[in-house]
Every structure is written in structure tokens, then in C-alpha cells.
Short mmCIF file of C-alpha atoms in Angstrom, two decimals:
data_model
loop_
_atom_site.label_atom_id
_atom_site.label_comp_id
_atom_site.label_asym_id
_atom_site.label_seq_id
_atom_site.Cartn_x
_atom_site.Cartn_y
_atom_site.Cartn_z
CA UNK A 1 13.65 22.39 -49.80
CA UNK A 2 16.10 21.24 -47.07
CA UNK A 3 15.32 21.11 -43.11
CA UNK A 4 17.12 22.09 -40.28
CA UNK A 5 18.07 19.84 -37.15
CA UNK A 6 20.33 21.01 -34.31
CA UNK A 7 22.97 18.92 -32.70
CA UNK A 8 22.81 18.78 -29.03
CA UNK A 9 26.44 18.25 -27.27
CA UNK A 10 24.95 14.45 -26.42
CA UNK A 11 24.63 14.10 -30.63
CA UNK A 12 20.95 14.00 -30.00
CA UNK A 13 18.68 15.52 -32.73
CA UNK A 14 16.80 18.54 -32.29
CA UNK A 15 14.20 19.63 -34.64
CA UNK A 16 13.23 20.65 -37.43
CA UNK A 17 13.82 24.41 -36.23
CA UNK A 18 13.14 27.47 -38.48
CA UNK A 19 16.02 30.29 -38.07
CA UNK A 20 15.49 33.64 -38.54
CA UNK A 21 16.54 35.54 -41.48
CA UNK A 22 19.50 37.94 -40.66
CA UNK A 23 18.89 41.15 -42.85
CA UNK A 24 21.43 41.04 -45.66
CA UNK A 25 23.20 37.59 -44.67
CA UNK A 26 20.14 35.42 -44.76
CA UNK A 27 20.17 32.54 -43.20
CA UNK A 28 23.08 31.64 -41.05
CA UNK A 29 23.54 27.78 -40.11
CA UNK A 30 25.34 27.55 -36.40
CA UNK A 31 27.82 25.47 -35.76
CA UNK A 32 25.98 22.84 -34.52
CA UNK A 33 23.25 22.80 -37.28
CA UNK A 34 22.75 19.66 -39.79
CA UNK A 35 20.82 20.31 -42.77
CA UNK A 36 18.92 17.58 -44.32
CA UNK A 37 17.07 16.98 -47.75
CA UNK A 38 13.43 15.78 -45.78
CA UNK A 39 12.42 15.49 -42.39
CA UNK A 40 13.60 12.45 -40.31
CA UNK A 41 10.31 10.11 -39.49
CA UNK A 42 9.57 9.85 -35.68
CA UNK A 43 11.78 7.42 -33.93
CA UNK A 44 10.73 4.31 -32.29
CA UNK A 45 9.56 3.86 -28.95
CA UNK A 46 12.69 4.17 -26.79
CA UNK A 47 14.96 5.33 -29.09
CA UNK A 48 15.99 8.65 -30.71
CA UNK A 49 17.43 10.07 -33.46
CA UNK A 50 21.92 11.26 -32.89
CA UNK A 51 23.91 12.22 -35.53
CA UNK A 52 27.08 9.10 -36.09
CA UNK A 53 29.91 10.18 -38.53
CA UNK A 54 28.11 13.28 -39.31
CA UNK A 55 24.93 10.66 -40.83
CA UNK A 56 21.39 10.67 -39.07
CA UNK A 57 21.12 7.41 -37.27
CA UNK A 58 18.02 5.80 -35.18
CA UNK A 59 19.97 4.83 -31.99
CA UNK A 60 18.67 3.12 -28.72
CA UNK A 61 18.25 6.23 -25.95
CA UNK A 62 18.55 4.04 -22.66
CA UNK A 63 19.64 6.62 -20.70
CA UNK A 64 18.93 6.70 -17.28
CA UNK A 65 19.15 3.88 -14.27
CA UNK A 66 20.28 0.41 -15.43
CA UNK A 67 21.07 -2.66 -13.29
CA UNK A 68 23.96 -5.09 -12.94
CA UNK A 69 22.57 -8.59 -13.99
CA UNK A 70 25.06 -9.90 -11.82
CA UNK A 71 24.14 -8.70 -8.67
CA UNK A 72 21.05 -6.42 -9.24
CA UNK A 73 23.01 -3.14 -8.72
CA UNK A 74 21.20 0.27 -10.27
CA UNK A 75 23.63 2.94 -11.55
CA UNK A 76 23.51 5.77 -14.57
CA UNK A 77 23.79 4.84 -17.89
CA UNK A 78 24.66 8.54 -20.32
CA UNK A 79 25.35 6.88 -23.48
CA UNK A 80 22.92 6.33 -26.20
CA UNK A 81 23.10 3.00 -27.75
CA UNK A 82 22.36 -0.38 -26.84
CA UNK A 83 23.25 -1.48 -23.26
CA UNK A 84 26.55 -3.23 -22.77
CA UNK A 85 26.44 -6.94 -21.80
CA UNK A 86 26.04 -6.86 -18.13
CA UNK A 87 23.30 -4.05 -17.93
CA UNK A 88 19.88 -4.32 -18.12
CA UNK A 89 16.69 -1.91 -17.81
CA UNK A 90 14.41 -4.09 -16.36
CA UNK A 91 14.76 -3.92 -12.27
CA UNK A 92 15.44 -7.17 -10.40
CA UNK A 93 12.06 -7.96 -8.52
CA UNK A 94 13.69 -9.51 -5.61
CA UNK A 95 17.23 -10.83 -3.93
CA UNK A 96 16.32 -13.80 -4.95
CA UNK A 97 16.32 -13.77 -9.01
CA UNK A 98 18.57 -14.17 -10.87
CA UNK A 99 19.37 -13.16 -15.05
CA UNK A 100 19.00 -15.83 -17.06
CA UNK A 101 18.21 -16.09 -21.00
CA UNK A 102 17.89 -12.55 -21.06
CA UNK A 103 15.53 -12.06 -18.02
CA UNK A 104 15.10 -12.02 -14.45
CA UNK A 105 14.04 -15.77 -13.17
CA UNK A 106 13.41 -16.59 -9.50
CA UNK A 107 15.85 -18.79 -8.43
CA UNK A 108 15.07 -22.13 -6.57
CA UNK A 109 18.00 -22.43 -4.17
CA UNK A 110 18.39 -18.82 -3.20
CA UNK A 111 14.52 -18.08 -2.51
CA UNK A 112 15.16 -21.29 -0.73
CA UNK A 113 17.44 -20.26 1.29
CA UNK A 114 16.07 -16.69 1.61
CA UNK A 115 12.80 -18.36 2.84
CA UNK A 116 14.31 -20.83 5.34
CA UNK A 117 16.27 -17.87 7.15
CA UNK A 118 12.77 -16.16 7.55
CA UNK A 119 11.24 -18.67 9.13
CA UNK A 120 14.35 -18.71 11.53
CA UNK A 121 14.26 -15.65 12.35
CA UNK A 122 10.91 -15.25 12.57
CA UNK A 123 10.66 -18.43 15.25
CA UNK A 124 13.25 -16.86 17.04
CA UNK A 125 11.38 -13.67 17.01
CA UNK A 126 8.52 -15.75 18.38
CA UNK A 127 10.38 -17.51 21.21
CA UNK A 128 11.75 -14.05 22.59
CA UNK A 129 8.61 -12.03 22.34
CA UNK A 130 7.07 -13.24 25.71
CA UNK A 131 4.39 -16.00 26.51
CA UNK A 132 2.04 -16.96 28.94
CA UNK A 133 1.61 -19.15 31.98
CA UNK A 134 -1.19 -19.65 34.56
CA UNK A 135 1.47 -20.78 36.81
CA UNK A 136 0.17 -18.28 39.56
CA UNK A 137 -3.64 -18.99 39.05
CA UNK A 138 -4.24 -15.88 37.06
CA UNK A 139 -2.24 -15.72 33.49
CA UNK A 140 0.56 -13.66 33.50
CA UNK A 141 3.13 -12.84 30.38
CA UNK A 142 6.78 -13.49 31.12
CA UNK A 143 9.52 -12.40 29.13
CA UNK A 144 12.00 -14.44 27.01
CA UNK A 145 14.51 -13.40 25.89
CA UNK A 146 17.82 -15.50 26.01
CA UNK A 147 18.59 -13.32 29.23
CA UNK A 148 15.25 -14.30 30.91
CA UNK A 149 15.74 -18.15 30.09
CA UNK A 150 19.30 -18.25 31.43
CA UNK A 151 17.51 -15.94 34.97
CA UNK A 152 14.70 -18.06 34.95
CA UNK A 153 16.99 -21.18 35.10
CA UNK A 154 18.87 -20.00 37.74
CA UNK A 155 16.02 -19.19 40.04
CA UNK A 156 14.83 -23.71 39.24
CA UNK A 157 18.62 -24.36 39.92
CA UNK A 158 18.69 -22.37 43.53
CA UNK A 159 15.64 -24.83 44.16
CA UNK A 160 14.11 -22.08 46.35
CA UNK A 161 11.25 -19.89 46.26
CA UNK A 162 11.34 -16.70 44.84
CA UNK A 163 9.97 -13.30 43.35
CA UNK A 164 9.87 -13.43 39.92
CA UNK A 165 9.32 -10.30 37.35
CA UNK A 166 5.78 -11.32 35.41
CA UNK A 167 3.05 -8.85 34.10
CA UNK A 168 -0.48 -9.55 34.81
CA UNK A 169 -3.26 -8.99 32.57
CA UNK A 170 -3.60 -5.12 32.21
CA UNK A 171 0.64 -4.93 31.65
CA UNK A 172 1.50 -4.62 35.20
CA UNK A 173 5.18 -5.70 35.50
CA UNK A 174 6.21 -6.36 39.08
CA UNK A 175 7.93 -9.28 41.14
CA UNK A 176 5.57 -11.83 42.09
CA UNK A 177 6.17 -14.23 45.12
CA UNK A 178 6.70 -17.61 43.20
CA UNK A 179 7.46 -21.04 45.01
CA UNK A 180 9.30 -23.63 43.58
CA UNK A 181 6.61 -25.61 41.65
CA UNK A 182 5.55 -22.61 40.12
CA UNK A 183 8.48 -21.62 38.97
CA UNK A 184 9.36 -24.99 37.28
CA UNK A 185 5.58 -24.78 35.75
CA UNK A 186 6.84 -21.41 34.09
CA UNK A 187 9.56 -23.09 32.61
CA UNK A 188 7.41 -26.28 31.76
CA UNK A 189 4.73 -23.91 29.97
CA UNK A 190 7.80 -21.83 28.19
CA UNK A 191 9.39 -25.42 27.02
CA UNK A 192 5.89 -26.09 25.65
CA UNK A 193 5.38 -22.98 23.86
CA UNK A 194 8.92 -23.19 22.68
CA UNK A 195 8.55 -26.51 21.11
CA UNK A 196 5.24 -25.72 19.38
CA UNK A 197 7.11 -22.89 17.78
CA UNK A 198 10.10 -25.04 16.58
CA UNK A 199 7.52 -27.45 15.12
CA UNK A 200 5.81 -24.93 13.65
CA UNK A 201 9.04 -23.79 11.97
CA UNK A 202 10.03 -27.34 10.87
CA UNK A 203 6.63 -27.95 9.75
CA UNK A 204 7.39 -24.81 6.98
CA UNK A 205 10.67 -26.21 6.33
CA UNK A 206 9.65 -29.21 5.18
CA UNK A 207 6.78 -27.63 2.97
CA UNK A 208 10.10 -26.00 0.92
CA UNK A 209 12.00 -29.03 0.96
CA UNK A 210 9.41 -30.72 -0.87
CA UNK A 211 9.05 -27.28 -3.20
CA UNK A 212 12.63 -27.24 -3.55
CA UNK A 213 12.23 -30.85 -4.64
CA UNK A 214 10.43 -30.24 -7.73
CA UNK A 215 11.46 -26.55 -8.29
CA UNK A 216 8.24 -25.16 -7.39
CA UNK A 217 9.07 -21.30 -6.68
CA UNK A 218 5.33 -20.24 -6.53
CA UNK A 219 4.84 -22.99 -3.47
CA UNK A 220 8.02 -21.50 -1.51
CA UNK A 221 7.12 -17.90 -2.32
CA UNK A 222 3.73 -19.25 -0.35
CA UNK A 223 5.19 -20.98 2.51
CA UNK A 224 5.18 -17.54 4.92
CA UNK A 225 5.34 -17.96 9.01
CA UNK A 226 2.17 -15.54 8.96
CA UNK A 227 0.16 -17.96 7.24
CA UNK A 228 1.03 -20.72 9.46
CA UNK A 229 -0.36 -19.25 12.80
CA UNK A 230 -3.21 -20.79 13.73
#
């Protein structure tokens, strides 16, 4: 007794099928039919079975997305068959790993790097985001951004008195009557806050220095400017 598989246009196996008896012809084989002495056993996990050379053969069916092991890339893979070198199933977890020996490893010097330019931008983010001063009695929150540092600046440099744009505690932003010394308080309390920030940031910096050191990835992946605020 012989079995029937159908060939789909991708060489993929279909089957066993039964086809239906045609009254006085029996039973016609289409075109794209392969007839076989047993049925094929099920194919592996991941893989199918394609007809190569007109033989049944157990191929790899990684069909689908794929990435570049180069740079992480996804595109379409439509051949069945093993991947070429170059592609890989497997996702890249982050920016910062690399292929190596077959597999994705997190590499030292880029998560280095990757981690060092958070913390810089996320002390930058810090500086600009406002702070406080009690330079008028009450605390108020000025702004910083570069813009504000280079106004507030100007207004010490004048050496005069002057209304300066501050928001009290429940958000009010207007211009407040400042005199000199308060003024150059703002900027002293700013300077502070500043500094604390950028010693904050070094402080981290350090901590993946020393990871780097030793090739500890799990440290730097814990060193996070979050974790650092007091």
C-alpha cells in the first residue's frame, strides 16, 4: 500500500491525503503529488519535511524573522534550510551584546559605554529640570536650563537689583523683586545643586570603571542614576 503527499510550491510536504476515486479512471495523481511506500514519521521540532531531488528530506523550517549577528538587524528569512552564516533566530537582548561562540554575550566596553552616556544624560537632565532656593525667604523653583544660567548670569554681572522669573510653592511663575545678594544666593544654591549632581554622576562612573576593570557586566548593568538618588 503506497501513501500520498502533496508538494506545496515552497517543496513543503503535505499529507498523507486520500483522493477521490474518479468513476472509470480511478485514481488520478496531480501534478504535484509524491507517492511513497509508508508514511514519513513526524518531523522534529522546528523542522519539516520538503521534497530535494524529487527524495523526502527532514529539512530545518526557519522561516520567518532572523537577525544580523553583526548588527542585530531582523529581516525575513523564506527558505527552508539551515540559516546562512550571519543569521540567527535568537533576538539580540540589547544594543549592547554582541554574537560570540554562537550566542549573544553582553559586551563589556559597549554596555560601558552605553551606561556612561546614561548617566550623562541623565545628570544633564537633572541640572536643567529646575531646583530650589530659599533665596527670597520662602522656597521658590527656578528654572535651568542653559538659557536660564546664561540670564541668570547676566542679571549678577549688571550688579543691580532686579525681577527675576521664580515659581513659588503652589507653581506660581511670576517676576519676583530680587536684590543683588539674592540673586548671587540663587546662583550660589544652583552651583551647589549642580555640583552634587556632577558628583553624583562621577560617583557612578567610577562604580563602572572598577566593573569595567574586572569585566563585571552584571555590576554595570546595576549601576543606574535611579538607584543613586538618595
Amino acid at each position: 500500500m503506497t501513501v500520498i503527499y502533496l508538494i506545496h510550491p515552497s517543496g513543503i510536504l503535505e499529507g498523507p491525503v486520500e483522493l477521490p476515486i474518479v468513476p472509470g479512471l480511478g485514481t488520478q495523481l496531480p501534478f504535484n503529488a509524491l507517492e511513497l511506500n509508508k508514511v514519513l514519521p513526524p518531523a522534529r521540532v522546528g523542522h519539516t519535511w520538503c521534497v530535494v531531488n524529487g527524495v523526502p528530506e527532514e529539512l530545518a523550517d526557519l522561516r520567518g524573522e532572523v537577525y544580523d549577528t553583526t548588527t542585530g538587524e531582523p529581516s525575513q528569512f523564506t527558505q527552508l534550510g539551515d540559516l546562512p552564516e550571519g543569521l540567527t533566530d535568537i533576538p539580540r537582548p540589547t544594543p549592547t551584546h554582541r554574537w560570540q561562540a554562537g550566542a549573544w554575550a553582553q559586551d563589556a566596553s559597549s554596555l560601558h559605554a552605553a551606561k556612561t552616556a546614561d548617566i550623562n544624560g541623565q545628570c544633564e537632565g537633572a541640572i536643567t529640570t529646575g531646583f530650589w532656593s530659599s533665596a527670597l525667604g520662602a522656597r521658590h523653583l527656578y528654572s535651568s536650563q542653559l538659557d536660564d544660567q546664561l540670564n541668570l548670569m547676566g542679571v549678577i554681572v549688571s550688579g543691580l537689583d532686579s525681577p527675576y522669573a521664580c515659581r513659588d510653592e503652589q507653581g506660581v511663575k511670576a517676576f519676583r523683586p530680587h536684590t543683588q545678594a539674592q540673586v548671587r544666593r540663587v546662583w550660589d544654591e544652583f552651583t551647589l545643586f549642580k555640583l552634587q549632581l556632577l558628583q553624583r554622576a562621577n560617583n557612578l562612573k567610577q562604580q563602572l570603571d572598577l566593573a569595567l576593570a574586572v569585566g563585571d557586566c552584571d555590576a554595570m548593568a546595576a549601576v543606574t542614576w535611579s538607584d543613586s538618588q538618595s
